[in-house]
Amino acid sequence: MGVSTASPAGPEGPEGPDKAVAVVTVDFPPVNALPVRGWYALADAVRAAGRDPDVRCVVLAAEGRGFNAGVDIKELLRDSGHASLIGANRGCAEAFAAVYECEVPVVAAVGGHCLGGGIGLAGNADAIVASDDATFGLPELDRGALGAATHLARLVPQHLMRALYYTSRTATAAELHAHGSVWKVVPRARLLAEALGLAREIARKDGTLLRLAKAAINGIDPVDVRRSYRFEQGFTFEANLSGVADRVRAGFGDDTRDQEGGRP
């Protein structure tokens, strides 16, 4: 359980490691809802992979039922103060920024649910390969939180982002593919292989040029994603100080609505 980094087998089979691609894998059973330490571990792993001079592309993957279910709400509920909330806010901000600021391109391999913090990770990736059962959404208003609209807006058009945010509904991988934010939708069994295929295609480019290209593209981004997300987080903390977040979170686990079933 935790965050691990490895090189995949060579493109022709197990004849050797493919050092140009680093696979960072998240594994926090049962649903990959990350505790505070998990967000920091993920940030450290992605940054370290990007700094490796041999690496030209990073694949962000996950074990288990889904890609990411956001913050570990139960960890917040166990804390009578604000330390866990502050830790989660800062940890998420660091993990999202690590993906966005990674020195080389990041390909997110998204299978199953991609919720809350998962949107922050996928939305900051350079490319997304998704399984045909993947769903994307922000159930924040049902969990006493706010945030990651910054990143959902990178995946869907503005008005759809708002409707998804206000309703806590999800969008399917096929819908995001239609909007151009998902590179390819594949069967779950092919997810990692397809993500690695894209990563290897990227990694065949000159490593120095790839790093320059990543910096250049980030430099022309119309939204400062780090600042925008931290602005959102201020309202999350306000919700906690006002007591509304605790009131909503008190019902966590009682909501029977399907958060992963897509939009009717």
mmCIF file of C-alpha atoms in Angstrom:
data_model
loop_
_atom_site.group_PDB
_atom_site.id
_atom_site.type_symbol
_atom_site.label_atom_id
_atom_site.label_comp_id
_atom_site.label_asym_id
_atom_site.label_seq_id
_atom_site.Cartn_x
_atom_site.Cartn_y
_atom_site.Cartn_z
ATOM 1 C CA MET A 1 0.000 0.000 0.000
ATOM 2 C CA GLY A 2 1.306 3.451 -0.891
ATOM 3 C CA VAL A 3 3.010 5.052 -3.889
ATOM 4 C CA SER A 4 5.637 3.251 -5.957
ATOM 5 C CA THR A 5 7.764 4.067 -8.995
ATOM 6 C CA ALA A 6 9.060 1.558 -11.530
ATOM 7 C CA SER A 7 10.229 1.236 -15.111
ATOM 8 C CA PRO A 8 8.015 -0.905 -17.367
ATOM 9 C CA ALA A 9 9.292 -3.870 -19.334
ATOM 10 C CA GLY A 10 10.807 -3.044 -22.714
ATOM 11 C CA PRO A 11 8.444 -2.439 -25.634
ATOM 12 C CA GLU A 12 9.114 -5.877 -27.083
ATOM 13 C CA GLY A 13 8.634 -7.779 -23.859
ATOM 14 C CA PRO A 14 10.523 -8.521 -20.640
ATOM 15 C CA GLU A 15 14.002 -8.164 -22.143
ATOM 16 C CA GLY A 16 14.799 -5.178 -19.982
ATOM 17 C CA PRO A 17 13.503 -2.034 -18.293
ATOM 18 C CA ASP A 18 12.314 0.895 -20.375
ATOM 19 C CA LYS A 19 14.239 3.613 -18.545
ATOM 20 C CA ALA A 20 12.776 6.440 -20.613
ATOM 21 C CA VAL A 21 9.351 5.896 -18.998
ATOM 22 C CA ALA A 22 8.624 5.951 -15.275
ATOM 23 C CA VAL A 23 5.375 4.492 -13.933
ATOM 24 C CA VAL A 24 4.167 6.044 -10.677
ATOM 25 C CA THR A 25 1.478 3.818 -9.173
ATOM 26 C CA VAL A 26 -0.918 4.741 -6.376
ATOM 27 C CA ASP A 27 -2.322 1.957 -4.197
ATOM 28 C CA PHE A 28 -4.452 2.894 -1.181
ATOM 29 C CA PRO A 29 -7.196 0.247 -0.884
ATOM 30 C CA PRO A 30 -10.075 -0.017 -1.206
ATOM 31 C CA VAL A 31 -10.851 3.006 -3.406
ATOM 32 C CA ASN A 32 -7.642 5.084 -3.496
ATOM 33 C CA ALA A 33 -8.912 7.803 -1.177
ATOM 34 C CA LEU A 34 -5.571 9.238 -0.123
ATOM 35 C CA PRO A 35 -4.570 10.212 3.416
ATOM 36 C CA VAL A 36 -2.421 13.299 3.912
ATOM 37 C CA ARG A 37 0.797 11.306 3.745
ATOM 38 C CA GLY A 38 -0.359 9.748 0.482
ATOM 39 C CA TRP A 39 -0.682 13.095 -1.287
ATOM 40 C CA TYR A 40 2.814 14.116 -0.234
ATOM 41 C CA ALA A 41 4.243 10.739 -1.220
ATOM 42 C CA LEU A 42 2.642 11.060 -4.641
ATOM 43 C CA ALA A 43 4.037 14.578 -5.096
ATOM 44 C CA ASP A 44 7.530 13.399 -4.136
ATOM 45 C CA ALA A 45 7.381 10.411 -6.500
ATOM 46 C CA VAL A 46 6.244 12.431 -9.516
ATOM 47 C CA ARG A 47 8.812 15.175 -8.921
ATOM 48 C CA ALA A 48 11.613 12.626 -8.487
ATOM 49 C CA ALA A 49 10.636 10.840 -11.709
ATOM 50 C CA GLY A 50 10.609 14.120 -13.615
ATOM 51 C CA ARG A 51 14.068 15.045 -12.328
ATOM 52 C CA ASP A 52 15.579 11.742 -13.472
ATOM 53 C CA PRO A 53 17.663 12.587 -16.571
ATOM 54 C CA ASP A 54 16.903 9.184 -18.087
ATOM 55 C CA VAL A 55 13.122 9.681 -17.889
ATOM 56 C CA ARG A 56 11.284 11.367 -20.760
ATOM 57 C CA CYS A 57 7.697 10.609 -19.794
ATOM 58 C CA VAL A 58 5.836 9.643 -16.619
ATOM 59 C CA VAL A 59 2.750 7.431 -16.477
ATOM 60 C CA LEU A 60 0.498 8.023 -13.480
ATOM 61 C CA ALA A 61 -1.437 4.837 -12.736
ATOM 62 C CA ALA A 62 -3.396 3.231 -9.903
ATOM 63 C CA GLU A 63 -4.111 -0.217 -8.527
ATOM 64 C CA GLY A 64 -7.536 -1.391 -7.408
ATOM 65 C CA ARG A 65 -11.104 -0.398 -8.141
ATOM 66 C CA GLY A 66 -10.507 3.126 -9.365
ATOM 67 C CA PHE A 67 -7.954 5.769 -10.214
ATOM 68 C CA ASN A 68 -8.616 8.077 -7.274
ATOM 69 C CA ALA A 69 -11.463 8.859 -4.885
ATOM 70 C CA GLY A 70 -9.988 12.076 -3.518
ATOM 71 C CA VAL A 71 -9.209 12.846 0.103
ATOM 72 C CA ASP A 72 -9.659 10.267 2.859
ATOM 73 C CA ILE A 73 -12.750 11.826 4.467
ATOM 74 C CA LYS A 74 -12.583 9.414 7.400
ATOM 75 C CA GLU A 75 -9.163 10.798 8.292
ATOM 76 C CA LEU A 76 -10.725 14.259 8.491
ATOM 77 C CA LEU A 77 -13.594 12.981 10.623
ATOM 78 C CA ARG A 78 -11.163 11.482 13.152
ATOM 79 C CA ASP A 79 -9.504 14.864 13.691
ATOM 80 C CA SER A 80 -11.292 17.157 16.139
ATOM 81 C CA GLY A 81 -9.171 20.090 14.983
ATOM 82 C CA HIS A 82 -8.034 21.420 11.631
ATOM 83 C CA ALA A 83 -4.614 19.755 11.250
ATOM 84 C CA SER A 84 -5.839 17.021 8.906
ATOM 85 C CA LEU A 85 -7.789 19.463 6.779
ATOM 86 C CA ILE A 86 -4.803 21.776 6.439
ATOM 87 C CA GLY A 87 -2.604 18.778 5.659
ATOM 88 C CA ALA A 88 -5.017 17.525 3.005
ATOM 89 C CA ASN A 89 -5.289 20.987 1.444
ATOM 90 C CA ARG A 90 -1.544 21.394 1.247
ATOM 91 C CA GLY A 91 -0.920 17.795 0.211
ATOM 92 C CA CYS A 92 -3.432 17.967 -2.629
ATOM 93 C CA ALA A 93 -1.990 21.268 -3.808
ATOM 94 C CA GLU A 94 1.501 19.761 -3.857
ATOM 95 C CA ALA A 95 0.430 16.593 -5.676
ATOM 96 C CA PHE A 96 -1.532 18.480 -8.325
ATOM 97 C CA ALA A 97 1.333 20.923 -8.832
ATOM 98 C CA ALA A 98 3.852 18.086 -9.049
ATOM 99 C CA VAL A 99 1.931 16.606 -11.986
ATOM 100 C CA TYR A 100 1.526 19.958 -13.708
ATOM 101 C CA GLU A 101 5.111 21.078 -13.072
ATOM 102 C CA CYS A 102 6.743 17.700 -13.764
ATOM 103 C CA GLU A 103 9.742 18.365 -15.989
ATOM 104 C CA VAL A 104 8.538 15.812 -18.543
ATOM 105 C CA PRO A 105 5.058 15.019 -19.887
ATOM 106 C CA VAL A 106 2.711 13.035 -17.642
ATOM 107 C CA VAL A 107 0.207 10.532 -19.038
ATOM 108 C CA ALA A 108 -2.626 9.637 -16.647
ATOM 109 C CA ALA A 109 -3.989 6.073 -16.959
ATOM 110 C CA VAL A 110 -7.492 6.480 -15.546
ATOM 111 C CA GLY A 111 -9.584 3.410 -14.780
ATOM 112 C CA GLY A 112 -12.839 3.304 -12.830
ATOM 113 C CA HIS A 113 -13.694 6.281 -10.655
ATOM 114 C CA CYS A 114 -11.782 9.544 -10.931
ATOM 115 C CA LEU A 115 -13.358 11.755 -8.279
ATOM 116 C CA GLY A 116 -12.390 14.802 -6.228
ATOM 117 C CA GLY A 117 -8.620 14.829 -6.017
ATOM 118 C CA GLY A 118 -8.498 12.461 -8.962
ATOM 119 C CA ILE A 119 -9.777 15.308 -11.115
ATOM 120 C CA GLY A 120 -6.911 17.453 -9.848
ATOM 121 C CA LEU A 121 -4.406 14.811 -10.931
ATOM 122 C CA ALA A 122 -5.957 13.957 -14.302
ATOM 123 C CA GLY A 123 -6.770 17.578 -15.072
ATOM 124 C CA ASN A 124 -3.122 18.564 -14.610
ATOM 125 C CA ALA A 125 -1.743 15.651 -16.640
ATOM 126 C CA ASP A 126 -0.506 16.277 -20.176
ATOM 127 C CA ALA A 127 -2.589 13.462 -21.636
ATOM 128 C CA ILE A 128 -5.216 11.006 -20.403
ATOM 129 C CA VAL A 129 -5.850 7.431 -21.474
ATOM 130 C CA ALA A 130 -9.049 6.131 -19.870
ATOM 131 C CA SER A 131 -10.796 2.793 -19.552
ATOM 132 C CA ASP A 132 -14.305 2.437 -20.906
ATOM 133 C CA ASP A 133 -15.627 2.172 -17.336
ATOM 134 C CA ALA A 134 -13.954 5.404 -16.173
ATOM 135 C CA THR A 135 -16.082 8.186 -14.688
ATOM 136 C CA PHE A 136 -14.995 11.708 -13.819
ATOM 137 C CA GLY A 137 -16.598 14.056 -11.316
ATOM 138 C CA LEU A 138 -16.439 16.300 -8.276
ATOM 139 C CA PRO A 139 -18.755 15.145 -5.454
ATOM 140 C CA GLU A 140 -17.320 17.953 -3.313
ATOM 141 C CA LEU A 141 -20.656 19.544 -2.381
ATOM 142 C CA ASP A 142 -21.826 16.170 -1.054
ATOM 143 C CA ARG A 143 -18.660 15.841 1.043
ATOM 144 C CA GLY A 144 -18.524 19.234 2.737
ATOM 145 C CA ALA A 145 -15.706 20.487 0.558
ATOM 146 C CA LEU A 146 -14.896 22.719 -2.393
ATOM 147 C CA GLY A 147 -12.105 22.691 -4.935
ATOM 148 C CA ALA A 148 -10.728 21.256 -8.197
ATOM 149 C CA ALA A 149 -13.119 23.203 -10.423
ATOM 150 C CA THR A 150 -9.828 24.613 -11.729
ATOM 151 C CA HIS A 151 -8.953 21.162 -13.030
ATOM 152 C CA LEU A 152 -12.400 20.014 -14.129
ATOM 153 C CA ALA A 153 -12.480 23.127 -16.330
ATOM 154 C CA ARG A 154 -9.453 21.688 -18.146
ATOM 155 C CA LEU A 155 -11.455 18.572 -19.018
ATOM 156 C CA VAL A 156 -14.890 19.870 -20.030
ATOM 157 C CA PRO A 157 -16.380 23.166 -21.297
ATOM 158 C CA GLN A 158 -17.201 25.867 -18.768
ATOM 159 C CA HIS A 159 -20.964 25.416 -18.500
ATOM 160 C CA LEU A 160 -20.718 21.640 -18.299
ATOM 161 C CA MET A 161 -18.090 22.034 -15.583
ATOM 162 C CA ARG A 162 -20.486 24.168 -13.570
ATOM 163 C CA ALA A 163 -23.418 21.796 -13.990
ATOM 164 C CA LEU A 164 -21.292 18.798 -13.000
ATOM 165 C CA TYR A 165 -19.902 20.685 -10.002
ATOM 166 C CA TYR A 166 -23.272 21.890 -8.688
ATOM 167 C CA THR A 167 -24.975 18.506 -9.125
ATOM 168 C CA SER A 168 -22.045 16.235 -8.128
ATOM 169 C CA ARG A 169 -22.771 14.148 -11.212
ATOM 170 C CA THR A 170 -20.108 12.408 -13.253
ATOM 171 C CA ALA A 171 -19.104 12.330 -16.907
ATOM 172 C CA THR A 172 -17.973 9.196 -18.719
ATOM 173 C CA ALA A 173 -14.668 8.625 -20.443
ATOM 174 C CA ALA A 174 -16.513 8.561 -23.771
ATOM 175 C CA GLU A 175 -17.973 12.011 -23.062
ATOM 176 C CA LEU A 176 -14.557 13.440 -22.212
ATOM 177 C CA HIS A 177 -13.121 11.849 -25.332
ATOM 178 C CA ALA A 178 -15.795 13.665 -27.342
ATOM 179 C CA HIS A 179 -14.662 16.928 -25.733
ATOM 180 C CA GLY A 180 -11.058 16.178 -26.689
ATOM 181 C CA SER A 181 -9.644 15.890 -23.168
ATOM 182 C CA VAL A 182 -9.191 12.105 -23.198
ATOM 183 C CA TRP A 183 -6.700 10.801 -25.767
ATOM 184 C CA LYS A 184 -8.111 7.292 -26.056
ATOM 185 C CA VAL A 185 -10.790 5.115 -24.406
ATOM 186 C CA VAL A 186 -9.900 1.434 -24.131
ATOM 187 C CA PRO A 187 -11.067 -1.717 -22.307
ATOM 188 C CA ARG A 188 -9.887 -1.833 -18.686
ATOM 189 C CA ALA A 189 -7.572 -4.749 -19.424
ATOM 190 C CA ARG A 190 -5.725 -2.653 -22.018
ATOM 191 C CA LEU A 191 -5.475 0.557 -19.997
ATOM 192 C CA LEU A 192 -1.879 0.424 -18.784
ATOM 193 C CA ALA A 193 -0.585 -0.984 -22.082
ATOM 194 C CA GLU A 194 -2.214 1.841 -24.051
ATOM 195 C CA ALA A 195 -0.934 4.469 -21.643
ATOM 196 C CA LEU A 196 2.562 3.015 -21.911
ATOM 197 C CA GLY A 197 2.256 3.002 -25.684
ATOM 198 C CA LEU A 198 1.552 6.730 -25.716
ATOM 199 C CA ALA A 199 4.301 7.377 -23.170
ATOM 200 C CA ARG A 200 6.847 5.468 -25.253
ATOM 201 C CA GLU A 201 5.861 7.404 -28.360
ATOM 202 C CA ILE A 202 6.450 10.645 -26.458
ATOM 203 C CA ALA A 203 9.692 9.315 -24.956
ATOM 204 C CA ARG A 204 11.166 8.722 -28.412
ATOM 205 C CA LYS A 205 11.598 12.495 -28.731
ATOM 206 C CA ASP A 206 14.771 14.258 -27.604
ATOM 207 C CA GLY A 207 14.755 14.540 -23.818
ATOM 208 C CA THR A 208 16.032 18.108 -23.691
ATOM 209 C CA LEU A 209 13.464 19.272 -26.233
ATOM 210 C CA LEU A 210 10.676 17.532 -24.319
ATOM 211 C CA ARG A 211 11.610 19.401 -21.146
ATOM 212 C CA LEU A 212 11.740 22.688 -23.042
ATOM 213 C CA ALA A 213 8.387 21.922 -24.650
ATOM 214 C CA LYS A 214 6.761 21.162 -21.281
ATOM 215 C CA ALA A 215 8.041 24.431 -19.809
ATOM 216 C CA ALA A 216 6.970 26.393 -22.880
ATOM 217 C CA ILE A 217 3.442 24.957 -22.939
ATOM 218 C CA ASN A 218 2.969 25.575 -19.219
ATOM 219 C CA GLY A 219 4.220 29.109 -19.749
ATOM 220 C CA ILE A 220 1.456 29.945 -22.223
ATOM 221 C CA ASP A 221 -1.326 28.372 -20.155
ATOM 222 C CA PRO A 222 -4.105 30.968 -19.745
ATOM 223 C CA VAL A 223 -4.802 29.892 -16.136
ATOM 224 C CA ASP A 224 -2.284 29.727 -13.291
ATOM 225 C CA VAL A 225 -3.534 26.390 -12.001
ATOM 226 C CA ARG A 226 -1.587 26.467 -8.729
ATOM 227 C CA ARG A 227 -2.897 29.891 -7.744
ATOM 228 C CA SER A 228 -6.425 29.156 -9.002
ATOM 229 C CA TYR A 229 -6.714 25.949 -6.977
ATOM 230 C CA ARG A 230 -5.331 27.546 -3.817
ATOM 231 C CA PHE A 231 -7.946 30.288 -4.197
ATOM 232 C CA GLU A 232 -10.640 27.596 -4.268
ATOM 233 C CA GLN A 233 -9.173 25.961 -1.177
ATOM 234 C CA GLY A 234 -9.704 29.161 0.793
ATOM 235 C CA PHE A 235 -13.440 28.613 0.439
ATOM 236 C CA THR A 236 -13.042 25.015 1.590
ATOM 237 C CA PHE A 237 -11.489 26.248 4.810
ATOM 238 C CA GLU A 238 -14.207 28.894 5.170
ATOM 239 C CA ALA A 239 -16.828 26.156 4.887
ATOM 240 C CA ASN A 240 -15.094 24.297 7.706
ATOM 241 C CA LEU A 241 -14.827 27.316 9.964
ATOM 242 C CA SER A 242 -18.519 28.085 9.455
ATOM 243 C CA GLY A 243 -19.539 24.571 10.476
ATOM 244 C CA VAL A 244 -21.352 23.725 7.254
ATOM 245 C CA ALA A 245 -18.636 21.292 6.163
ATOM 246 C CA ASP A 246 -18.933 19.254 9.378
ATOM 247 C CA ARG A 247 -22.705 19.164 9.012
ATOM 248 C CA VAL A 248 -22.487 17.822 5.464
ATOM 249 C CA ARG A 249 -19.646 15.407 6.237
ATOM 250 C CA ALA A 250 -21.605 13.974 9.157
ATOM 251 C CA GLY A 251 -23.759 12.204 6.581
ATOM 252 C CA PHE A 252 -20.785 10.777 4.703
ATOM 253 C CA GLY A 253 -21.530 7.217 3.653
ATOM 254 C CA ASP A 254 -25.303 7.654 3.915
ATOM 255 C CA ASP A 255 -25.717 9.053 0.405
ATOM 256 C CA THR A 256 -27.102 6.241 -1.767
ATOM 257 C CA ARG A 257 -26.854 8.137 -5.034
ATOM 258 C CA ASP A 258 -24.542 6.550 -7.567
ATOM 259 C CA GLN A 259 -21.589 8.897 -7.899
ATOM 260 C CA GLU A 260 -19.937 6.690 -10.508
ATOM 261 C CA GLY A 261 -22.829 5.964 -12.817
ATOM 262 C CA GLY A 262 -22.450 8.823 -15.264
ATOM 263 C CA ARG A 263 -25.038 11.411 -16.237
ATOM 264 C CA PRO A 264 -28.507 10.415 -17.421
#
